[in-house]
Amino acid sequence: MTDTLSRLLTFRQYRKRALALCLAPVALVFVARWMIAAPLDAAGSFATISEEPADSIAAPLNPPDPPAPLDESLTNWPLDPLEGPKAKQLLNGALTDLVTRLEALRGYEATIWRHERVNGRWLMEQTLQLKVRHEPVSVYMKDIGRPKGCEIIYVDGVRNGKLITHTGGGLLGMLMPPIEVEPRSSLAMSQSRFPITEAGVLPVARMLLNDIQRDLNDPNASVTLDRITDDEGQPLYRSFHRYVEPSPDRPFARFEVHYDPETLLPRAYSFHDWPDAPGSEPVLGGRYVIETFDPSVVLSDEDFDPTNPGYNFR
C-alpha cells in the first residue's frame, strides 16, 4: 500500500486496526501458557537466537496467599534430570494434585507479561492485569503497559457469550464506544493464539494434565524433569516436552514450563511451533511470565461489570 493510500484509510479500517491492538491481551490462556524469557535450543537448554527479540525477565512469582501445599508423595521432584516413563508418571501425579488444589480456589488476581508470535510476526510485549473467577467463568483484562490501556471483560453466559472491549484512552477511545465481539472471531484471534474463554491458571493446569496423560504411553513424546535457578538465584522445577511429529492435539513441537517449588504453580512457559519444512528447527512461538499471583482476593460481580466506576468503559 502506498503512502497516499495509507492516508486514505477509512474510519472503519482504522477502527478495526485499533480494536485489534486492544484485543491483543486475549492471547492469555497459558496465563496461562506462561513463558520463560529465553528461547529453547534443540536439546532443551537456553540459547540465543538472533532473529528472535531479546526480552527482559519478569520479576519472580511471590504469591501472598498461595494455594494449599503440595502433596509431597505425589511431587517428589528429582534432584537430578529424569526422563522416560518415570518422569511422565511423576508429572502426572503432580499436575493432578495441582488441578485439585486450583479447583478449590474461587479466583485470583495476577499480573502477566507476555510476548507472542502470530502469523509469522512478533506482537508488541504486554503487561496485563488479570482478574479471574472460576464460577461462573469470568475474566477481566487490562493493558497496564500504557496509560489508559484497553480493557476486556468476558463472563460465561453473559452477552450471548461475547466479550466486551474498548480501545483505551486518547481521541479514538473517546470516539469509539465499547463493542461486543465473539471470542473466537477472526478479529479477536487476529492478535492472539488463544481465546479469552481459555484464559486462567486452572485451564492451563488442566491442559498440562491432559497433555501428560495423553503422552504417558507414547514413545514419540519425550518429557524431562529437572531443577534450575532463575537469574535471581531462586530455585525452580522445570519440565521440558518434545514431540517427534505434529498432530491436531499437538500444536507445538516442544514447550517448557517452570514451576514454583512450593506450590507447583506454573511461573513461566515458552513454546516452539512446528517448522514449515521437515528437518528445520522449530520456531519460538511465545513466552509468558507471571509477575504476581494473588488468590487471596475476593472478587464480586462488580469486578466483571463494564459499568464498574473504576474501569474506563464508556
mmCIF file of C-alpha atoms in Angstrom:
data_model
loop_
_atom_site.group_PDB
_atom_site.id
_atom_site.type_symbol
_atom_site.label_atom_id
_atom_site.label_comp_id
_atom_site.label_asym_id
_atom_site.label_seq_id
_atom_site.Cartn_x
_atom_site.Cartn_y
_atom_site.Cartn_z
ATOM 1 C CA MET A 1 0.000 0.000 0.000
ATOM 2 C CA THR A 2 1.374 3.408 -0.996
ATOM 3 C CA ASP A 3 1.728 6.317 1.427
ATOM 4 C CA THR A 4 -1.194 8.034 -0.328
ATOM 5 C CA LEU A 5 -3.478 5.059 0.102
ATOM 6 C CA SER A 6 -2.379 4.715 3.732
ATOM 7 C CA ARG A 7 -3.571 8.238 4.429
ATOM 8 C CA LEU A 8 -6.911 7.422 2.821
ATOM 9 C CA LEU A 9 -7.810 4.573 5.178
ATOM 10 C CA THR A 10 -11.482 4.731 6.070
ATOM 11 C CA PHE A 11 -12.573 5.237 9.669
ATOM 12 C CA ARG A 12 -13.888 1.678 9.617
ATOM 13 C CA GLN A 13 -10.471 0.304 8.709
ATOM 14 C CA TYR A 14 -8.814 2.481 11.346
ATOM 15 C CA ARG A 15 -11.375 1.330 13.894
ATOM 16 C CA LYS A 16 -10.657 -2.329 13.097
ATOM 17 C CA ARG A 17 -6.914 -1.838 13.468
ATOM 18 C CA ALA A 18 -7.289 -0.064 16.778
ATOM 19 C CA LEU A 19 -9.604 -2.760 18.082
ATOM 20 C CA ALA A 20 -7.134 -5.453 17.050
ATOM 21 C CA LEU A 21 -4.480 -3.765 19.159
ATOM 22 C CA CYS A 22 -6.871 -3.723 22.093
ATOM 23 C CA LEU A 23 -7.698 -7.397 21.660
ATOM 24 C CA ALA A 24 -4.071 -8.483 21.820
ATOM 25 C CA PRO A 25 -4.406 -9.488 25.515
ATOM 26 C CA VAL A 26 -6.932 -12.156 24.542
ATOM 27 C CA ALA A 27 -3.983 -14.491 23.886
ATOM 28 C CA LEU A 28 -3.603 -15.089 27.599
ATOM 29 C CA VAL A 29 -4.698 -18.666 28.021
ATOM 30 C CA PHE A 30 -1.497 -20.154 29.154
ATOM 31 C CA VAL A 31 -1.900 -17.260 31.576
ATOM 32 C CA ALA A 32 -1.725 -19.145 31.225
ATOM 33 C CA ARG A 33 0.896 -20.555 28.742
ATOM 34 C CA TRP A 34 3.413 -18.709 30.880
ATOM 35 C CA MET A 35 6.693 -18.094 29.270
ATOM 36 C CA ILE A 36 10.330 -18.238 30.061
ATOM 37 C CA ALA A 37 12.401 -15.263 28.964
ATOM 38 C CA ALA A 38 14.857 -17.069 26.647
ATOM 39 C CA PRO A 39 14.256 -19.473 23.723
ATOM 40 C CA LEU A 40 14.946 -23.195 23.930
ATOM 41 C CA ASP A 41 17.555 -24.856 21.743
ATOM 42 C CA ALA A 42 17.119 -28.307 20.236
ATOM 43 C CA ALA A 43 18.500 -30.020 23.336
ATOM 44 C CA GLY A 44 16.199 -28.175 25.682
ATOM 45 C CA SER A 45 18.730 -25.770 27.165
ATOM 46 C CA PHE A 46 18.678 -21.994 26.737
ATOM 47 C CA ALA A 47 20.280 -20.405 23.705
ATOM 48 C CA THR A 48 20.350 -17.029 21.971
ATOM 49 C CA ILE A 49 18.632 -16.943 18.582
ATOM 50 C CA SER A 50 19.476 -13.814 16.665
ATOM 51 C CA GLU A 51 16.202 -13.387 14.796
ATOM 52 C CA GLU A 52 14.159 -13.541 17.990
ATOM 53 C CA PRO A 53 13.754 -10.466 20.202
ATOM 54 C CA ALA A 54 15.695 -10.265 23.441
ATOM 55 C CA ASP A 55 13.153 -9.805 26.204
ATOM 56 C CA SER A 56 13.725 -8.909 29.834
ATOM 57 C CA ILE A 57 12.946 -11.415 32.571
ATOM 58 C CA ALA A 58 9.923 -10.639 34.691
ATOM 59 C CA ALA A 59 10.002 -10.494 38.471
ATOM 60 C CA PRO A 60 9.757 -13.793 40.366
ATOM 61 C CA LEU A 61 6.379 -15.055 41.459
ATOM 62 C CA ASN A 62 5.677 -14.306 45.101
ATOM 63 C CA PRO A 63 2.027 -15.120 45.869
ATOM 64 C CA PRO A 64 0.961 -13.557 49.180
ATOM 65 C CA ASP A 65 -1.510 -16.368 49.902
ATOM 66 C CA PRO A 66 -0.699 -19.414 47.751
ATOM 67 C CA PRO A 67 -2.871 -22.493 47.345
ATOM 68 C CA ALA A 68 -2.515 -25.413 49.739
ATOM 69 C CA PRO A 69 0.924 -27.064 49.897
ATOM 70 C CA LEU A 70 1.806 -29.869 47.542
ATOM 71 C CA ASP A 71 1.296 -33.491 48.433
ATOM 72 C CA GLU A 72 4.976 -34.410 48.627
ATOM 73 C CA SER A 73 4.187 -38.069 47.999
ATOM 74 C CA LEU A 74 2.993 -37.045 44.534
ATOM 75 C CA THR A 75 5.630 -34.405 43.905
ATOM 76 C CA ASN A 76 8.964 -35.926 44.768
ATOM 77 C CA TRP A 77 10.680 -33.844 42.110
ATOM 78 C CA PRO A 78 14.009 -35.433 41.141
ATOM 79 C CA LEU A 79 17.276 -33.906 42.279
ATOM 80 C CA ASP A 80 18.910 -34.996 39.011
ATOM 81 C CA PRO A 81 17.413 -34.871 35.493
ATOM 82 C CA LEU A 82 14.803 -37.567 34.986
ATOM 83 C CA GLU A 83 13.163 -38.647 31.736
ATOM 84 C CA GLY A 84 11.159 -41.506 30.356
ATOM 85 C CA PRO A 85 8.107 -43.250 31.887
ATOM 86 C CA LYS A 86 9.056 -42.372 35.482
ATOM 87 C CA ALA A 87 9.216 -38.658 34.651
ATOM 88 C CA LYS A 88 5.806 -38.813 32.974
ATOM 89 C CA GLN A 89 4.233 -40.646 35.906
ATOM 90 C CA LEU A 90 5.668 -38.216 38.451
ATOM 91 C CA LEU A 91 4.471 -35.183 36.479
ATOM 92 C CA ASN A 92 1.034 -36.733 36.034
ATOM 93 C CA GLY A 93 0.661 -37.117 39.801
ATOM 94 C CA ALA A 94 1.946 -33.603 40.491
ATOM 95 C CA LEU A 95 -0.377 -31.962 37.953
ATOM 96 C CA THR A 96 -3.364 -33.981 39.173
ATOM 97 C CA ASP A 97 -2.698 -32.595 42.646
ATOM 98 C CA LEU A 98 -2.286 -29.066 41.268
ATOM 99 C CA VAL A 99 -5.609 -29.173 39.404
ATOM 100 C CA THR A 100 -7.393 -30.390 42.542
ATOM 101 C CA ARG A 101 -5.968 -27.534 44.615
ATOM 102 C CA LEU A 102 -6.741 -24.906 41.977
ATOM 103 C CA GLU A 103 -10.326 -26.104 41.650
ATOM 104 C CA ALA A 104 -10.733 -25.262 45.334
ATOM 105 C CA LEU A 105 -9.946 -21.590 44.620
ATOM 106 C CA ARG A 106 -12.750 -19.178 43.776
ATOM 107 C CA GLY A 107 -10.494 -16.888 41.784
ATOM 108 C CA TYR A 108 -7.430 -14.660 41.859
ATOM 109 C CA GLU A 109 -5.704 -11.567 40.528
ATOM 110 C CA ALA A 110 -2.449 -11.696 38.581
ATOM 111 C CA THR A 111 -0.044 -9.604 36.554
ATOM 112 C CA ILE A 112 1.172 -11.249 33.364
ATOM 113 C CA TRP A 113 3.944 -10.381 30.959
ATOM 114 C CA ARG A 114 3.656 -11.879 27.516
ATOM 115 C CA HIS A 115 5.249 -11.804 24.077
ATOM 116 C CA GLU A 116 3.870 -13.834 21.211
ATOM 117 C CA ARG A 117 4.379 -14.523 17.516
ATOM 118 C CA VAL A 118 1.164 -14.530 15.451
ATOM 119 C CA ASN A 119 1.030 -15.177 11.707
ATOM 120 C CA GLY A 120 4.807 -15.051 11.492
ATOM 121 C CA ARG A 121 5.331 -11.720 13.257
ATOM 122 C CA TRP A 122 6.046 -10.706 16.827
ATOM 123 C CA LEU A 123 3.343 -8.694 18.526
ATOM 124 C CA MET A 124 4.206 -5.957 20.992
ATOM 125 C CA GLU A 125 5.161 -7.010 24.510
ATOM 126 C CA GLN A 126 2.368 -6.538 27.001
ATOM 127 C CA THR A 127 1.929 -6.330 30.745
ATOM 128 C CA LEU A 128 -1.602 -7.259 31.707
ATOM 129 C CA GLN A 129 -3.681 -7.030 34.846
ATOM 130 C CA LEU A 130 -5.874 -10.104 35.109
ATOM 131 C CA LYS A 131 -8.851 -10.987 37.301
ATOM 132 C CA VAL A 132 -10.298 -14.490 37.060
ATOM 133 C CA ARG A 133 -13.313 -16.038 38.759
ATOM 134 C CA HIS A 134 -13.869 -19.759 38.355
ATOM 135 C CA GLU A 135 -17.664 -19.902 38.729
ATOM 136 C CA PRO A 136 -19.175 -18.648 36.549
ATOM 137 C CA VAL A 137 -16.086 -18.374 34.350
ATOM 138 C CA SER A 138 -15.274 -14.660 34.365
ATOM 139 C CA VAL A 139 -12.210 -12.794 33.074
ATOM 140 C CA TYR A 140 -11.202 -9.142 33.260
ATOM 141 C CA MET A 141 -8.052 -7.953 31.481
ATOM 142 C CA LYS A 142 -6.424 -4.562 31.273
ATOM 143 C CA ASP A 143 -3.327 -3.496 29.378
ATOM 144 C CA ILE A 144 -1.388 -1.720 32.129
ATOM 145 C CA GLY A 145 1.721 -1.298 29.997
ATOM 146 C CA ARG A 146 0.436 2.019 28.660
ATOM 147 C CA PRO A 147 -1.692 4.886 30.036
ATOM 148 C CA LYS A 148 -5.430 4.174 29.965
ATOM 149 C CA GLY A 149 -4.909 0.848 28.262
ATOM 150 C CA CYS A 150 -7.812 -1.044 26.760
ATOM 151 C CA GLU A 151 -9.904 -3.431 28.862
ATOM 152 C CA ILE A 152 -11.677 -6.690 28.064
ATOM 153 C CA ILE A 153 -14.378 -8.488 30.023
ATOM 154 C CA TYR A 154 -15.779 -11.956 29.406
ATOM 155 C CA VAL A 155 -18.406 -13.679 31.573
ATOM 156 C CA ASP A 156 -19.778 -17.095 30.678
ATOM 157 C CA GLY A 157 -23.484 -16.841 29.817
ATOM 158 C CA VAL A 158 -23.494 -13.024 29.541
ATOM 159 C CA ARG A 159 -23.844 -11.025 26.290
ATOM 160 C CA ASN A 160 -24.608 -14.249 24.389
ATOM 161 C CA GLY A 161 -21.088 -15.494 25.005
ATOM 162 C CA LYS A 162 -19.372 -12.401 23.616
ATOM 163 C CA LEU A 163 -16.563 -10.414 25.199
ATOM 164 C CA ILE A 164 -16.840 -6.652 25.572
ATOM 165 C CA THR A 165 -13.900 -4.336 24.966
ATOM 166 C CA HIS A 166 -12.924 -0.741 24.333
ATOM 167 C CA THR A 167 -9.880 0.781 22.681
ATOM 168 C CA GLY A 168 -8.462 2.605 25.711
ATOM 169 C CA GLY A 169 -7.621 6.279 26.121
ATOM 170 C CA GLY A 170 -6.897 9.037 23.637
ATOM 171 C CA LEU A 171 -9.123 10.560 20.980
ATOM 172 C CA LEU A 172 -10.099 7.210 19.498
ATOM 173 C CA GLY A 173 -11.145 5.969 22.934
ATOM 174 C CA MET A 174 -13.419 8.999 23.297
ATOM 175 C CA LEU A 175 -14.992 8.471 19.877
ATOM 176 C CA MET A 176 -15.491 4.715 19.937
ATOM 177 C CA PRO A 177 -17.980 3.093 22.292
ATOM 178 C CA PRO A 178 -17.306 -0.365 23.747
ATOM 179 C CA ILE A 179 -18.163 -3.188 21.373
ATOM 180 C CA GLU A 180 -19.016 -6.869 21.759
ATOM 181 C CA VAL A 181 -17.009 -9.496 19.858
ATOM 182 C CA GLU A 182 -17.186 -13.281 19.514
ATOM 183 C CA PRO A 183 -14.144 -14.649 21.407
ATOM 184 C CA ARG A 184 -13.136 -16.911 18.510
ATOM 185 C CA SER A 185 -13.912 -14.466 15.718
ATOM 186 C CA SER A 186 -11.200 -13.627 13.185
ATOM 187 C CA LEU A 187 -10.941 -10.142 14.686
ATOM 188 C CA ALA A 188 -10.494 -11.392 18.245
ATOM 189 C CA MET A 189 -7.969 -14.016 17.162
ATOM 190 C CA SER A 190 -6.010 -11.783 14.791
ATOM 191 C CA GLN A 191 -3.782 -10.713 17.669
ATOM 192 C CA SER A 192 -3.798 -13.888 19.729
ATOM 193 C CA ARG A 193 -3.132 -17.611 19.751
ATOM 194 C CA PHE A 194 -5.724 -18.452 22.382
ATOM 195 C CA PRO A 195 -9.253 -17.190 23.105
ATOM 196 C CA ILE A 196 -10.120 -15.391 26.313
ATOM 197 C CA THR A 197 -12.541 -18.221 27.134
ATOM 198 C CA GLU A 198 -9.471 -20.366 27.932
ATOM 199 C CA ALA A 199 -7.627 -17.770 29.997
ATOM 200 C CA GLY A 200 -6.579 -18.570 33.542
ATOM 201 C CA VAL A 201 -4.380 -20.785 35.669
ATOM 202 C CA LEU A 202 -6.922 -23.584 36.031
ATOM 203 C CA PRO A 203 -7.425 -24.084 32.268
ATOM 204 C CA VAL A 204 -3.636 -24.102 31.873
ATOM 205 C CA ALA A 205 -3.178 -26.699 34.590
ATOM 206 C CA ARG A 206 -5.903 -28.843 33.067
ATOM 207 C CA MET A 207 -4.285 -28.543 29.651
ATOM 208 C CA LEU A 208 -0.888 -29.575 31.022
ATOM 209 C CA LEU A 209 -2.533 -32.510 32.792
ATOM 210 C CA ASN A 210 -4.314 -33.574 29.595
ATOM 211 C CA ASP A 211 -1.026 -33.336 27.711
ATOM 212 C CA ILE A 212 0.882 -35.567 30.125
ATOM 213 C CA GLN A 213 -1.962 -38.097 30.366
ATOM 214 C CA ARG A 214 -2.032 -38.313 26.573
ATOM 215 C CA ASP A 215 1.754 -38.764 26.482
ATOM 216 C CA LEU A 216 2.099 -41.362 29.262
ATOM 217 C CA ASN A 217 2.444 -44.368 26.950
ATOM 218 C CA ASP A 218 3.577 -42.593 23.787
ATOM 219 C CA PRO A 219 7.235 -43.252 22.876
ATOM 220 C CA ASN A 220 7.157 -40.297 20.472
ATOM 221 C CA ALA A 221 6.546 -37.901 23.379
ATOM 222 C CA SER A 222 9.596 -37.021 25.469
ATOM 223 C CA VAL A 223 9.387 -35.466 28.960
ATOM 224 C CA THR A 224 12.369 -34.407 31.067
ATOM 225 C CA LEU A 225 12.153 -33.121 34.644
ATOM 226 C CA ASP A 226 14.950 -31.214 36.377
ATOM 227 C CA ARG A 227 15.697 -28.285 38.681
ATOM 228 C CA ILE A 228 17.067 -24.895 37.704
ATOM 229 C CA THR A 229 17.563 -21.423 39.168
ATOM 230 C CA ASP A 230 16.433 -18.136 37.665
ATOM 231 C CA ASP A 231 18.573 -15.024 37.226
ATOM 232 C CA GLU A 232 17.765 -14.031 40.811
ATOM 233 C CA GLY A 233 19.109 -17.334 42.096
ATOM 234 C CA GLN A 234 15.643 -18.631 43.026
ATOM 235 C CA PRO A 235 15.119 -22.405 42.617
ATOM 236 C CA LEU A 236 12.562 -23.684 40.128
ATOM 237 C CA TYR A 237 11.210 -27.015 38.949
ATOM 238 C CA ARG A 238 11.201 -27.494 35.187
ATOM 239 C CA SER A 239 9.519 -29.832 32.712
ATOM 240 C CA PHE A 240 10.626 -29.976 29.095
ATOM 241 C CA HIS A 241 8.391 -31.619 26.468
ATOM 242 C CA ARG A 242 9.348 -32.660 22.919
ATOM 243 C CA TYR A 243 7.443 -34.424 20.143
ATOM 244 C CA VAL A 244 8.549 -36.312 17.045
ATOM 245 C CA GLU A 245 5.774 -35.306 14.663
ATOM 246 C CA PRO A 246 2.799 -32.925 14.648
ATOM 247 C CA SER A 247 -0.813 -33.902 15.178
ATOM 248 C CA PRO A 248 -4.069 -31.971 15.724
ATOM 249 C CA ASP A 249 -3.716 -32.267 19.508
ATOM 250 C CA ARG A 250 -0.015 -31.291 19.461
ATOM 251 C CA PRO A 251 0.194 -27.735 18.121
ATOM 252 C CA PHE A 252 3.746 -27.218 19.425
ATOM 253 C CA ALA A 253 6.942 -29.084 18.618
ATOM 254 C CA ARG A 254 8.227 -28.523 22.128
ATOM 255 C CA PHE A 255 7.460 -26.485 25.197
ATOM 256 C CA GLU A 256 8.983 -25.810 28.594
ATOM 257 C CA VAL A 257 7.293 -24.986 31.898
ATOM 258 C CA HIS A 258 8.838 -23.554 35.071
ATOM 259 C CA TYR A 259 7.077 -24.268 38.363
ATOM 260 C CA ASP A 260 7.193 -22.724 41.804
ATOM 261 C CA PRO A 261 8.785 -25.400 44.060
ATOM 262 C CA GLU A 262 6.422 -24.696 46.982
ATOM 263 C CA THR A 263 3.093 -24.719 45.117
ATOM 264 C CA LEU A 264 3.883 -26.134 41.637
ATOM 265 C CA LEU A 265 2.082 -23.129 40.142
ATOM 266 C CA PRO A 266 3.412 -22.510 36.630
ATOM 267 C CA ARG A 267 5.658 -19.458 36.723
ATOM 268 C CA ALA A 268 6.738 -19.329 33.109
ATOM 269 C CA TYR A 269 6.107 -21.039 29.800
ATOM 270 C CA SER A 270 7.605 -20.975 26.313
ATOM 271 C CA PHE A 271 6.547 -22.878 23.221
ATOM 272 C CA HIS A 272 8.037 -23.579 19.789
ATOM 273 C CA ASP A 273 5.889 -24.044 16.682
ATOM 274 C CA TRP A 274 6.403 -26.857 14.217
ATOM 275 C CA PRO A 275 8.732 -25.819 11.358
ATOM 276 C CA ASP A 276 7.311 -25.312 7.881
ATOM 277 C CA ALA A 277 9.918 -27.575 6.295
ATOM 278 C CA PRO A 278 10.763 -31.066 7.629
ATOM 279 C CA GLY A 279 14.136 -31.128 9.311
ATOM 280 C CA SER A 280 14.119 -27.400 10.093
ATOM 281 C CA GLU A 281 14.381 -26.087 13.621
ATOM 282 C CA PRO A 282 11.127 -25.263 15.427
ATOM 283 C CA VAL A 283 10.469 -21.537 15.742
ATOM 284 C CA LEU A 284 9.804 -19.830 19.056
ATOM 285 C CA GLY A 285 6.098 -19.001 19.204
ATOM 286 C CA GLY A 286 5.656 -17.233 22.525
ATOM 287 C CA ARG A 287 6.705 -16.562 26.089
ATOM 288 C CA TYR A 288 4.618 -15.887 29.168
ATOM 289 C CA VAL A 289 5.698 -14.969 32.700
ATOM 290 C CA ILE A 290 3.589 -14.471 35.824
ATOM 291 C CA GLU A 291 4.851 -11.420 37.654
ATOM 292 C CA THR A 292 2.338 -11.559 40.525
ATOM 293 C CA PHE A 293 -0.359 -14.001 41.621
ATOM 294 C CA ASP A 294 -2.815 -13.340 44.460
ATOM 295 C CA PRO A 295 -5.548 -15.922 45.199
ATOM 296 C CA SER A 296 -6.480 -14.209 48.475
ATOM 297 C CA VAL A 297 -8.623 -11.521 46.824
ATOM 298 C CA VAL A 298 -12.415 -11.682 46.998
ATOM 299 C CA LEU A 299 -13.944 -10.987 43.581
ATOM 300 C CA SER A 300 -17.555 -9.986 43.006
ATOM 301 C CA ASP A 301 -19.862 -9.356 40.048
ATOM 302 C CA GLU A 302 -18.691 -5.741 40.028
ATOM 303 C CA ASP A 303 -15.164 -6.868 39.047
ATOM 304 C CA PHE A 304 -16.619 -8.206 35.800
ATOM 305 C CA ASP A 305 -19.080 -5.394 35.100
ATOM 306 C CA PRO A 306 -18.142 -2.752 32.484
ATOM 307 C CA THR A 307 -20.136 -0.161 34.464
ATOM 308 C CA ASN A 308 -17.648 -0.505 37.336
ATOM 309 C CA PRO A 309 -16.639 3.135 38.113
ATOM 310 C CA GLY A 310 -13.018 2.038 38.389
ATOM 311 C CA TYR A 311 -12.966 0.932 34.745
ATOM 312 C CA ASN A 312 -12.745 3.047 31.588
ATOM 313 C CA PHE A 313 -15.660 1.581 29.618
ATOM 314 C CA ARG A 314 -17.956 4.312 28.376
#
